Short mmCIF file of N, CA and C in Angstrom, two decimals:
data_model
loop_
_atom_site.label_atom_id
_atom_site.label_comp_id
_atom_site.label_asym_id
_atom_site.label_seq_id
_atom_site.Cartn_x
_atom_site.Cartn_y
_atom_site.Cartn_z
N MET Y 1 -12.15 6.66 -15.28
CA MET Y 1 -10.87 7.13 -14.78
C MET Y 1 -10.13 5.96 -14.11
N ARG Y 2 -8.87 5.85 -14.40
CA ARG Y 2 -8.05 4.77 -13.86
C ARG Y 2 -7.72 5.06 -12.39
N ARG Y 3 -7.81 4.02 -11.58
CA ARG Y 3 -7.48 4.16 -10.16
C ARG Y 3 -5.98 4.04 -9.95
N ASP Y 4 -5.48 4.77 -8.98
CA ASP Y 4 -4.07 4.72 -8.61
C ASP Y 4 -3.92 3.62 -7.56
N SER Y 5 -3.31 2.52 -7.94
CA SER Y 5 -3.20 1.37 -7.02
C SER Y 5 -1.80 1.24 -6.42
N ARG Y 6 -1.00 2.31 -6.51
CA ARG Y 6 0.36 2.22 -5.97
C ARG Y 6 0.39 1.91 -4.49
N LEU Y 7 -0.48 2.53 -3.70
CA LEU Y 7 -0.48 2.29 -2.25
C LEU Y 7 -0.74 0.82 -1.97
N SER Y 8 -1.76 0.27 -2.58
CA SER Y 8 -2.08 -1.14 -2.39
C SER Y 8 -0.91 -2.02 -2.83
N GLY Y 9 -0.33 -1.70 -3.98
CA GLY Y 9 0.79 -2.49 -4.48
C GLY Y 9 2.01 -2.44 -3.58
N VAL Y 10 2.34 -1.26 -3.09
CA VAL Y 10 3.51 -1.12 -2.21
C VAL Y 10 3.27 -1.84 -0.88
N LEU Y 11 2.07 -1.74 -0.36
CA LEU Y 11 1.76 -2.46 0.89
C LEU Y 11 1.92 -3.97 0.66
N HIS Y 12 1.46 -4.43 -0.48
CA HIS Y 12 1.59 -5.84 -0.86
C HIS Y 12 3.07 -6.24 -0.87
N VAL Y 13 3.89 -5.43 -1.53
CA VAL Y 13 5.33 -5.69 -1.62
C VAL Y 13 5.96 -5.71 -0.23
N LEU Y 14 5.63 -4.75 0.61
CA LEU Y 14 6.22 -4.69 1.95
C LEU Y 14 5.88 -5.92 2.78
N LEU Y 15 4.66 -6.41 2.67
CA LEU Y 15 4.29 -7.60 3.43
C LEU Y 15 5.01 -8.84 2.90
N HIS Y 16 5.19 -8.92 1.58
CA HIS Y 16 5.99 -10.02 1.04
C HIS Y 16 7.42 -9.93 1.56
N MET Y 17 7.98 -8.72 1.57
CA MET Y 17 9.34 -8.55 2.06
C MET Y 17 9.46 -8.96 3.52
N ALA Y 18 8.43 -8.69 4.31
CA ALA Y 18 8.46 -9.03 5.74
C ALA Y 18 8.54 -10.55 5.95
N GLU Y 19 8.08 -11.31 4.98
CA GLU Y 19 8.11 -12.77 5.09
C GLU Y 19 9.47 -13.36 4.71
N GLN Y 20 10.33 -12.54 4.12
CA GLN Y 20 11.63 -13.02 3.65
C GLN Y 20 12.72 -12.75 4.69
N LYS Y 21 13.63 -13.65 4.79
CA LYS Y 21 14.75 -13.49 5.72
C LYS Y 21 15.93 -12.78 5.07
N GLU Y 22 15.97 -12.77 3.73
CA GLU Y 22 17.07 -12.18 3.00
C GLU Y 22 16.56 -11.03 2.14
N PRO Y 23 17.46 -10.18 1.65
CA PRO Y 23 17.04 -9.10 0.76
C PRO Y 23 16.32 -9.64 -0.47
N VAL Y 24 15.37 -8.86 -0.98
CA VAL Y 24 14.58 -9.26 -2.14
C VAL Y 24 14.92 -8.30 -3.27
N THR Y 25 15.24 -8.84 -4.43
CA THR Y 25 15.63 -7.99 -5.56
C THR Y 25 14.40 -7.31 -6.17
N SER Y 26 14.66 -6.22 -6.84
CA SER Y 26 13.60 -5.51 -7.57
C SER Y 26 12.97 -6.43 -8.61
N GLU Y 27 13.78 -7.26 -9.22
CA GLU Y 27 13.28 -8.18 -10.23
C GLU Y 27 12.31 -9.19 -9.63
N ALA Y 28 12.64 -9.73 -8.46
CA ALA Y 28 11.75 -10.70 -7.80
C ALA Y 28 10.45 -10.03 -7.38
N LEU Y 29 10.55 -8.81 -6.84
CA LEU Y 29 9.34 -8.09 -6.44
C LEU Y 29 8.49 -7.75 -7.66
N ALA Y 30 9.14 -7.37 -8.75
CA ALA Y 30 8.42 -7.03 -9.98
C ALA Y 30 7.67 -8.25 -10.51
N LYS Y 31 8.31 -9.40 -10.45
CA LYS Y 31 7.66 -10.64 -10.91
C LYS Y 31 6.44 -10.95 -10.05
N ALA Y 32 6.58 -10.79 -8.74
CA ALA Y 32 5.46 -11.05 -7.83
C ALA Y 32 4.31 -10.08 -8.07
N MET Y 33 4.63 -8.86 -8.47
CA MET Y 33 3.61 -7.83 -8.67
C MET Y 33 3.19 -7.68 -10.13
N ASP Y 34 3.75 -8.51 -11.01
CA ASP Y 34 3.44 -8.47 -12.44
C ASP Y 34 3.66 -7.07 -13.01
N THR Y 35 4.85 -6.54 -12.75
CA THR Y 35 5.21 -5.21 -13.25
C THR Y 35 6.68 -5.23 -13.63
N ASN Y 36 7.22 -4.09 -13.94
CA ASN Y 36 8.61 -3.94 -14.35
C ASN Y 36 9.47 -3.59 -13.13
N ALA Y 37 10.70 -4.08 -13.12
CA ALA Y 37 11.61 -3.80 -12.00
C ALA Y 37 11.89 -2.31 -11.85
N VAL Y 38 11.85 -1.56 -12.94
CA VAL Y 38 12.06 -0.11 -12.87
C VAL Y 38 10.94 0.54 -12.05
N VAL Y 39 9.72 0.06 -12.23
CA VAL Y 39 8.58 0.58 -11.47
C VAL Y 39 8.79 0.30 -9.98
N ILE Y 40 9.24 -0.90 -9.66
CA ILE Y 40 9.49 -1.26 -8.26
C ILE Y 40 10.58 -0.36 -7.67
N ARG Y 41 11.67 -0.17 -8.41
CA ARG Y 41 12.76 0.66 -7.90
C ARG Y 41 12.29 2.10 -7.65
N ARG Y 42 11.46 2.61 -8.53
CA ARG Y 42 10.94 3.98 -8.38
C ARG Y 42 10.07 4.07 -7.12
N LEU Y 43 9.21 3.10 -6.93
CA LEU Y 43 8.34 3.10 -5.74
C LEU Y 43 9.15 2.93 -4.46
N MET Y 44 10.11 2.03 -4.50
CA MET Y 44 10.89 1.73 -3.31
C MET Y 44 11.82 2.88 -2.93
N SER Y 45 12.23 3.68 -3.91
CA SER Y 45 13.14 4.77 -3.59
C SER Y 45 12.46 5.78 -2.66
N GLY Y 46 11.17 6.03 -2.84
CA GLY Y 46 10.45 6.91 -1.93
C GLY Y 46 10.38 6.34 -0.53
N LEU Y 47 10.19 5.03 -0.44
CA LEU Y 47 10.17 4.37 0.87
C LEU Y 47 11.55 4.43 1.52
N ARG Y 48 12.59 4.29 0.72
CA ARG Y 48 13.96 4.38 1.24
C ARG Y 48 14.24 5.79 1.75
N ASP Y 49 13.80 6.80 0.98
CA ASP Y 49 14.01 8.19 1.39
C ASP Y 49 13.33 8.51 2.71
N HIS Y 50 12.25 7.80 3.02
CA HIS Y 50 11.54 8.01 4.29
C HIS Y 50 11.99 7.05 5.39
N GLY Y 51 13.00 6.22 5.10
CA GLY Y 51 13.57 5.34 6.12
C GLY Y 51 12.80 4.06 6.39
N HIS Y 52 11.88 3.69 5.50
CA HIS Y 52 11.09 2.47 5.72
C HIS Y 52 11.79 1.22 5.20
N VAL Y 53 12.57 1.37 4.13
CA VAL Y 53 13.31 0.25 3.55
C VAL Y 53 14.74 0.70 3.28
N ARG Y 54 15.60 -0.28 3.01
CA ARG Y 54 16.96 0.04 2.60
C ARG Y 54 17.32 -0.91 1.46
N SER Y 55 18.29 -0.49 0.68
CA SER Y 55 18.72 -1.32 -0.44
C SER Y 55 20.20 -1.64 -0.28
N GLU Y 56 20.53 -2.84 -0.70
CA GLU Y 56 21.91 -3.29 -0.66
C GLU Y 56 22.29 -3.70 -2.08
N LYS Y 57 23.43 -3.21 -2.54
CA LYS Y 57 23.88 -3.51 -3.89
C LYS Y 57 24.75 -4.76 -3.91
N GLY Y 58 24.93 -5.29 -5.10
CA GLY Y 58 25.85 -6.41 -5.27
C GLY Y 58 25.19 -7.76 -5.10
N HIS Y 59 26.03 -8.78 -5.16
CA HIS Y 59 25.56 -10.15 -5.02
C HIS Y 59 24.90 -10.33 -3.65
N GLY Y 60 23.73 -10.89 -3.62
CA GLY Y 60 23.01 -11.08 -2.37
C GLY Y 60 22.29 -9.83 -1.91
N GLY Y 61 22.33 -8.78 -2.73
CA GLY Y 61 21.69 -7.52 -2.36
C GLY Y 61 20.22 -7.51 -2.72
N GLY Y 62 19.60 -6.40 -2.41
CA GLY Y 62 18.18 -6.23 -2.69
C GLY Y 62 17.57 -5.32 -1.65
N TRP Y 63 16.28 -5.38 -1.54
CA TRP Y 63 15.51 -4.52 -0.62
C TRP Y 63 15.21 -5.26 0.67
N THR Y 64 15.34 -4.55 1.79
CA THR Y 64 14.95 -5.09 3.10
C THR Y 64 14.18 -4.01 3.85
N LEU Y 65 13.41 -4.43 4.82
CA LEU Y 65 12.72 -3.48 5.68
C LEU Y 65 13.73 -2.83 6.62
N ALA Y 66 13.62 -1.54 6.81
CA ALA Y 66 14.53 -0.82 7.70
C ALA Y 66 13.91 -0.59 9.07
N ARG Y 67 12.62 -0.81 9.18
CA ARG Y 67 11.91 -0.58 10.44
C ARG Y 67 10.98 -1.75 10.72
N ASP Y 68 10.64 -1.90 11.97
CA ASP Y 68 9.68 -2.91 12.39
C ASP Y 68 8.30 -2.56 11.83
N LEU Y 69 7.56 -3.58 11.43
CA LEU Y 69 6.23 -3.36 10.86
C LEU Y 69 5.29 -2.58 11.79
N ALA Y 70 5.49 -2.74 13.08
CA ALA Y 70 4.62 -2.05 14.04
C ALA Y 70 4.86 -0.54 14.07
N THR Y 71 5.98 -0.10 13.48
CA THR Y 71 6.30 1.33 13.50
C THR Y 71 5.97 2.03 12.18
N ILE Y 72 5.42 1.29 11.23
CA ILE Y 72 5.09 1.86 9.93
C ILE Y 72 3.58 1.82 9.75
N SER Y 73 2.97 2.99 9.62
CA SER Y 73 1.53 3.05 9.39
C SER Y 73 1.24 3.10 7.90
N LEU Y 74 0.00 2.82 7.55
CA LEU Y 74 -0.41 2.94 6.15
C LEU Y 74 -0.24 4.38 5.68
N ARG Y 75 -0.45 5.33 6.59
CA ARG Y 75 -0.27 6.73 6.22
C ARG Y 75 1.20 7.03 5.93
N ASP Y 76 2.11 6.43 6.69
CA ASP Y 76 3.54 6.61 6.44
C ASP Y 76 3.88 6.19 5.00
N VAL Y 77 3.34 5.06 4.59
CA VAL Y 77 3.60 4.56 3.24
C VAL Y 77 2.96 5.48 2.21
N TYR Y 78 1.73 5.90 2.46
CA TYR Y 78 1.03 6.84 1.58
C TYR Y 78 1.86 8.11 1.40
N GLU Y 79 2.40 8.65 2.47
CA GLU Y 79 3.20 9.86 2.39
C GLU Y 79 4.51 9.62 1.64
N ALA Y 80 5.10 8.43 1.82
CA ALA Y 80 6.34 8.10 1.11
C ALA Y 80 6.11 7.99 -0.39
N LEU Y 81 4.89 7.72 -0.79
CA LEU Y 81 4.55 7.65 -2.22
C LEU Y 81 4.28 9.03 -2.81
N GLY Y 82 4.39 10.06 -2.00
CA GLY Y 82 4.17 11.41 -2.50
C GLY Y 82 2.74 11.89 -2.34
N GLN Y 83 1.97 11.24 -1.50
CA GLN Y 83 0.59 11.61 -1.20
C GLN Y 83 -0.27 11.71 -2.46
N PRO Y 84 -0.41 10.59 -3.18
CA PRO Y 84 -1.25 10.63 -4.38
C PRO Y 84 -2.69 10.98 -4.02
N SER Y 85 -3.41 11.47 -5.00
CA SER Y 85 -4.81 11.86 -4.79
C SER Y 85 -5.59 10.68 -4.22
N LEU Y 86 -6.39 10.96 -3.22
CA LEU Y 86 -7.17 9.90 -2.57
C LEU Y 86 -8.52 9.65 -3.26
N PHE Y 87 -8.97 10.62 -4.03
CA PHE Y 87 -10.29 10.50 -4.64
C PHE Y 87 -10.20 10.69 -6.15
N ALA Y 88 -11.01 9.93 -6.87
CA ALA Y 88 -11.03 10.02 -8.32
C ALA Y 88 -11.99 11.11 -8.79
N VAL Y 89 -12.83 11.60 -7.92
CA VAL Y 89 -13.78 12.65 -8.32
C VAL Y 89 -13.19 14.01 -8.03
N GLY Y 90 -13.63 15.00 -8.79
CA GLY Y 90 -13.11 16.34 -8.59
C GLY Y 90 -14.13 17.38 -9.01
N ASN Y 91 -13.75 18.61 -8.94
CA ASN Y 91 -14.64 19.73 -9.25
C ASN Y 91 -14.60 20.07 -10.74
N ARG Y 92 -15.72 20.56 -11.20
CA ARG Y 92 -15.81 21.12 -12.55
C ARG Y 92 -15.19 22.51 -12.49
N THR Y 93 -14.38 22.83 -13.51
CA THR Y 93 -13.72 24.14 -13.51
C THR Y 93 -13.85 24.84 -14.86
N GLU Y 94 -14.84 24.43 -15.62
CA GLU Y 94 -15.01 25.00 -16.96
C GLU Y 94 -15.52 26.44 -16.94
N SER Y 95 -16.26 26.83 -15.89
CA SER Y 95 -16.84 28.18 -15.82
C SER Y 95 -16.54 28.80 -14.46
N PRO Y 96 -15.29 29.20 -14.20
CA PRO Y 96 -14.92 29.69 -12.87
C PRO Y 96 -15.69 30.93 -12.43
N GLY Y 97 -16.25 31.68 -13.37
CA GLY Y 97 -17.03 32.87 -13.00
C GLY Y 97 -18.47 32.56 -12.67
N CYS Y 98 -18.90 31.33 -12.90
CA CYS Y 98 -20.30 30.94 -12.65
C CYS Y 98 -20.53 30.76 -11.15
N LEU Y 99 -21.50 31.47 -10.62
CA LEU Y 99 -21.79 31.41 -9.18
C LEU Y 99 -22.31 30.03 -8.77
N VAL Y 100 -23.04 29.36 -9.64
CA VAL Y 100 -23.51 28.00 -9.33
C VAL Y 100 -22.31 27.06 -9.21
N GLU Y 101 -21.39 27.13 -10.17
CA GLU Y 101 -20.19 26.30 -10.11
C GLU Y 101 -19.39 26.59 -8.85
N GLN Y 102 -19.27 27.83 -8.47
CA GLN Y 102 -18.55 28.22 -7.26
C GLN Y 102 -19.20 27.61 -6.02
N ALA Y 103 -20.54 27.67 -5.96
CA ALA Y 103 -21.25 27.12 -4.79
C ALA Y 103 -21.10 25.60 -4.73
N VAL Y 104 -21.23 24.95 -5.89
CA VAL Y 104 -21.08 23.49 -5.94
C VAL Y 104 -19.66 23.10 -5.52
N ASN Y 105 -18.67 23.77 -6.08
CA ASN Y 105 -17.28 23.45 -5.76
C ASN Y 105 -16.95 23.69 -4.30
N ALA Y 106 -17.51 24.75 -3.72
CA ALA Y 106 -17.28 25.02 -2.29
C ALA Y 106 -17.85 23.88 -1.43
N ALA Y 107 -19.05 23.42 -1.78
CA ALA Y 107 -19.68 22.32 -1.02
C ALA Y 107 -18.86 21.04 -1.18
N LEU Y 108 -18.44 20.76 -2.41
CA LEU Y 108 -17.65 19.55 -2.64
C LEU Y 108 -16.29 19.64 -1.97
N ASP Y 109 -15.65 20.80 -2.05
CA ASP Y 109 -14.34 20.97 -1.40
C ASP Y 109 -14.42 20.66 0.09
N GLU Y 110 -15.45 21.16 0.73
CA GLU Y 110 -15.61 20.91 2.17
C GLU Y 110 -15.82 19.42 2.44
N ALA Y 111 -16.66 18.78 1.62
CA ALA Y 111 -16.91 17.34 1.80
C ALA Y 111 -15.63 16.54 1.54
N PHE Y 112 -14.90 16.88 0.48
CA PHE Y 112 -13.66 16.18 0.16
C PHE Y 112 -12.62 16.37 1.27
N ASP Y 113 -12.51 17.58 1.78
CA ASP Y 113 -11.55 17.85 2.86
C ASP Y 113 -11.88 17.04 4.11
N ASP Y 114 -13.17 16.97 4.46
CA ASP Y 114 -13.59 16.19 5.63
C ASP Y 114 -13.30 14.70 5.42
N ALA Y 115 -13.63 14.20 4.23
CA ALA Y 115 -13.42 12.78 3.94
C ALA Y 115 -11.93 12.45 3.93
N GLU Y 116 -11.13 13.33 3.36
CA GLU Y 116 -9.69 13.10 3.31
C GLU Y 116 -9.09 13.07 4.71
N ALA Y 117 -9.51 13.99 5.56
CA ALA Y 117 -9.00 14.02 6.94
C ALA Y 117 -9.36 12.73 7.67
N LEU Y 118 -10.57 12.25 7.48
CA LEU Y 118 -11.01 11.01 8.12
C LEU Y 118 -10.20 9.82 7.61
N LEU Y 119 -10.01 9.75 6.29
CA LEU Y 119 -9.26 8.65 5.71
C LEU Y 119 -7.80 8.67 6.16
N LEU Y 120 -7.18 9.85 6.16
CA LEU Y 120 -5.78 9.94 6.60
C LEU Y 120 -5.63 9.55 8.07
N ALA Y 121 -6.60 9.92 8.89
CA ALA Y 121 -6.55 9.53 10.30
C ALA Y 121 -6.65 8.01 10.44
N ARG Y 122 -7.50 7.39 9.64
CA ARG Y 122 -7.65 5.93 9.68
C ARG Y 122 -6.36 5.26 9.19
N LEU Y 123 -5.78 5.78 8.12
CA LEU Y 123 -4.52 5.21 7.62
C LEU Y 123 -3.42 5.31 8.67
N ALA Y 124 -3.43 6.37 9.46
CA ALA Y 124 -2.42 6.55 10.51
C ALA Y 124 -2.63 5.55 11.65
N ASP Y 125 -3.85 5.08 11.83
CA ASP Y 125 -4.16 4.15 12.92
C ASP Y 125 -3.81 2.69 12.60
N VAL Y 126 -3.58 2.39 11.34
CA VAL Y 126 -3.34 1.00 10.93
C VAL Y 126 -1.86 0.83 10.60
N THR Y 127 -1.22 -0.12 11.28
CA THR Y 127 0.19 -0.39 11.03
C THR Y 127 0.35 -1.60 10.11
N LEU Y 128 1.53 -1.71 9.54
CA LEU Y 128 1.81 -2.88 8.71
C LEU Y 128 1.78 -4.16 9.56
N ALA Y 129 2.10 -4.05 10.83
CA ALA Y 129 2.02 -5.22 11.71
C ALA Y 129 0.58 -5.70 11.83
N MET Y 130 -0.36 -4.79 11.86
CA MET Y 130 -1.78 -5.17 11.94
C MET Y 130 -2.22 -5.87 10.65
N VAL Y 131 -1.77 -5.36 9.52
CA VAL Y 131 -2.13 -5.98 8.24
C VAL Y 131 -1.46 -7.34 8.13
N SER Y 132 -0.20 -7.43 8.58
CA SER Y 132 0.51 -8.70 8.56
C SER Y 132 -0.18 -9.73 9.45
N ALA Y 133 -0.66 -9.30 10.61
CA ALA Y 133 -1.38 -10.21 11.51
C ALA Y 133 -2.65 -10.73 10.84
N ASP Y 134 -3.35 -9.87 10.12
CA ASP Y 134 -4.54 -10.30 9.39
C ASP Y 134 -4.17 -11.32 8.32
N PHE Y 135 -3.06 -11.07 7.61
CA PHE Y 135 -2.59 -12.03 6.61
C PHE Y 135 -2.28 -13.37 7.27
N GLN Y 136 -1.54 -13.34 8.39
CA GLN Y 136 -1.18 -14.59 9.07
C GLN Y 136 -2.42 -15.37 9.51
N LYS Y 137 -3.43 -14.66 10.00
CA LYS Y 137 -4.68 -15.31 10.40
C LYS Y 137 -5.36 -15.96 9.20
N ARG Y 138 -5.42 -15.23 8.10
CA ARG Y 138 -6.05 -15.79 6.89
C ARG Y 138 -5.28 -17.01 6.38
N LEU Y 139 -3.95 -16.95 6.46
CA LEU Y 139 -3.12 -18.08 6.04
C LEU Y 139 -3.39 -19.29 6.94
N GLY Y 140 -3.44 -19.06 8.24
CA GLY Y 140 -3.74 -20.15 9.17
C GLY Y 140 -5.12 -20.73 8.95
N ASP Y 141 -6.11 -19.87 8.71
CA ASP Y 141 -7.47 -20.34 8.42
C ASP Y 141 -7.49 -21.21 7.16
N ARG Y 142 -6.77 -20.77 6.13
CA ARG Y 142 -6.73 -21.55 4.88
C ARG Y 142 -6.08 -22.90 5.11
N ARG Y 143 -5.00 -22.91 5.86
CA ARG Y 143 -4.31 -24.19 6.14
C ARG Y 143 -5.23 -25.12 6.92
N ASN Y 144 -5.95 -24.57 7.90
CA ASN Y 144 -6.87 -25.40 8.69
C ASN Y 144 -7.99 -25.96 7.82
N ARG Y 145 -8.53 -25.14 6.91
CA ARG Y 145 -9.58 -25.64 6.01
C ARG Y 145 -9.03 -26.73 5.11
N HIS Y 146 -7.79 -26.54 4.65
CA HIS Y 146 -7.17 -27.54 3.78
C HIS Y 146 -7.00 -28.86 4.52
N ARG Y 147 -6.57 -28.78 5.78
CA ARG Y 147 -6.41 -30.00 6.59
C ARG Y 147 -7.75 -30.71 6.76
N LEU Y 148 -8.80 -29.94 7.02
CA LEU Y 148 -10.13 -30.53 7.18
C LEU Y 148 -10.60 -31.18 5.89
N ASP Y 149 -10.32 -30.54 4.76
CA ASP Y 149 -10.70 -31.11 3.46
C ASP Y 149 -10.02 -32.44 3.24
N ILE Y 150 -8.73 -32.56 3.63
CA ILE Y 150 -7.99 -33.80 3.46
C ILE Y 150 -8.57 -34.87 4.37
N VAL Y 151 -8.89 -34.52 5.62
CA VAL Y 151 -9.45 -35.49 6.57
C VAL Y 151 -10.80 -36.00 6.08
N HIS Y 152 -11.65 -35.09 5.60
CA HIS Y 152 -12.98 -35.49 5.12
C HIS Y 152 -12.92 -36.29 3.82
N ALA Y 153 -11.88 -36.10 3.03
CA ALA Y 153 -11.73 -36.84 1.77
C ALA Y 153 -11.23 -38.25 2.01
N SER Y 154 -10.65 -38.48 3.20
CA SER Y 154 -10.08 -39.81 3.49
C SER Y 154 -11.12 -40.84 3.80
#
């Protein structure tokens, strides 16, 4: 089964946008994400409807963040995407009258509900600012390693 990577992709796009001082076109975002600009526009429209981004038309237009990264949680973005399924596994429904299938599905439903609640709570606790800070740290670490490599090569 194919995984739904829209959440990861949109988070990626939002962090790239946060690094830009000017609006970013759908075409530029599509190129960065190796996808079609129509796909980007479709994804971004949900974020716009929830007030996370805004779009400007015309020359110099494009997408910009409408809110500070610290005010947008991963759950906010997940909800703006229409709350796609969090799990690739599901219940068997071929024999709805089978008591064994009913018992199995009831047990799985409870486990899935508990796991989903835990995951949604965790997504609500993580802001884009926190993810951006992690990116900045990783970027700084890479730059420092690169500087050390140059010094040791000399």
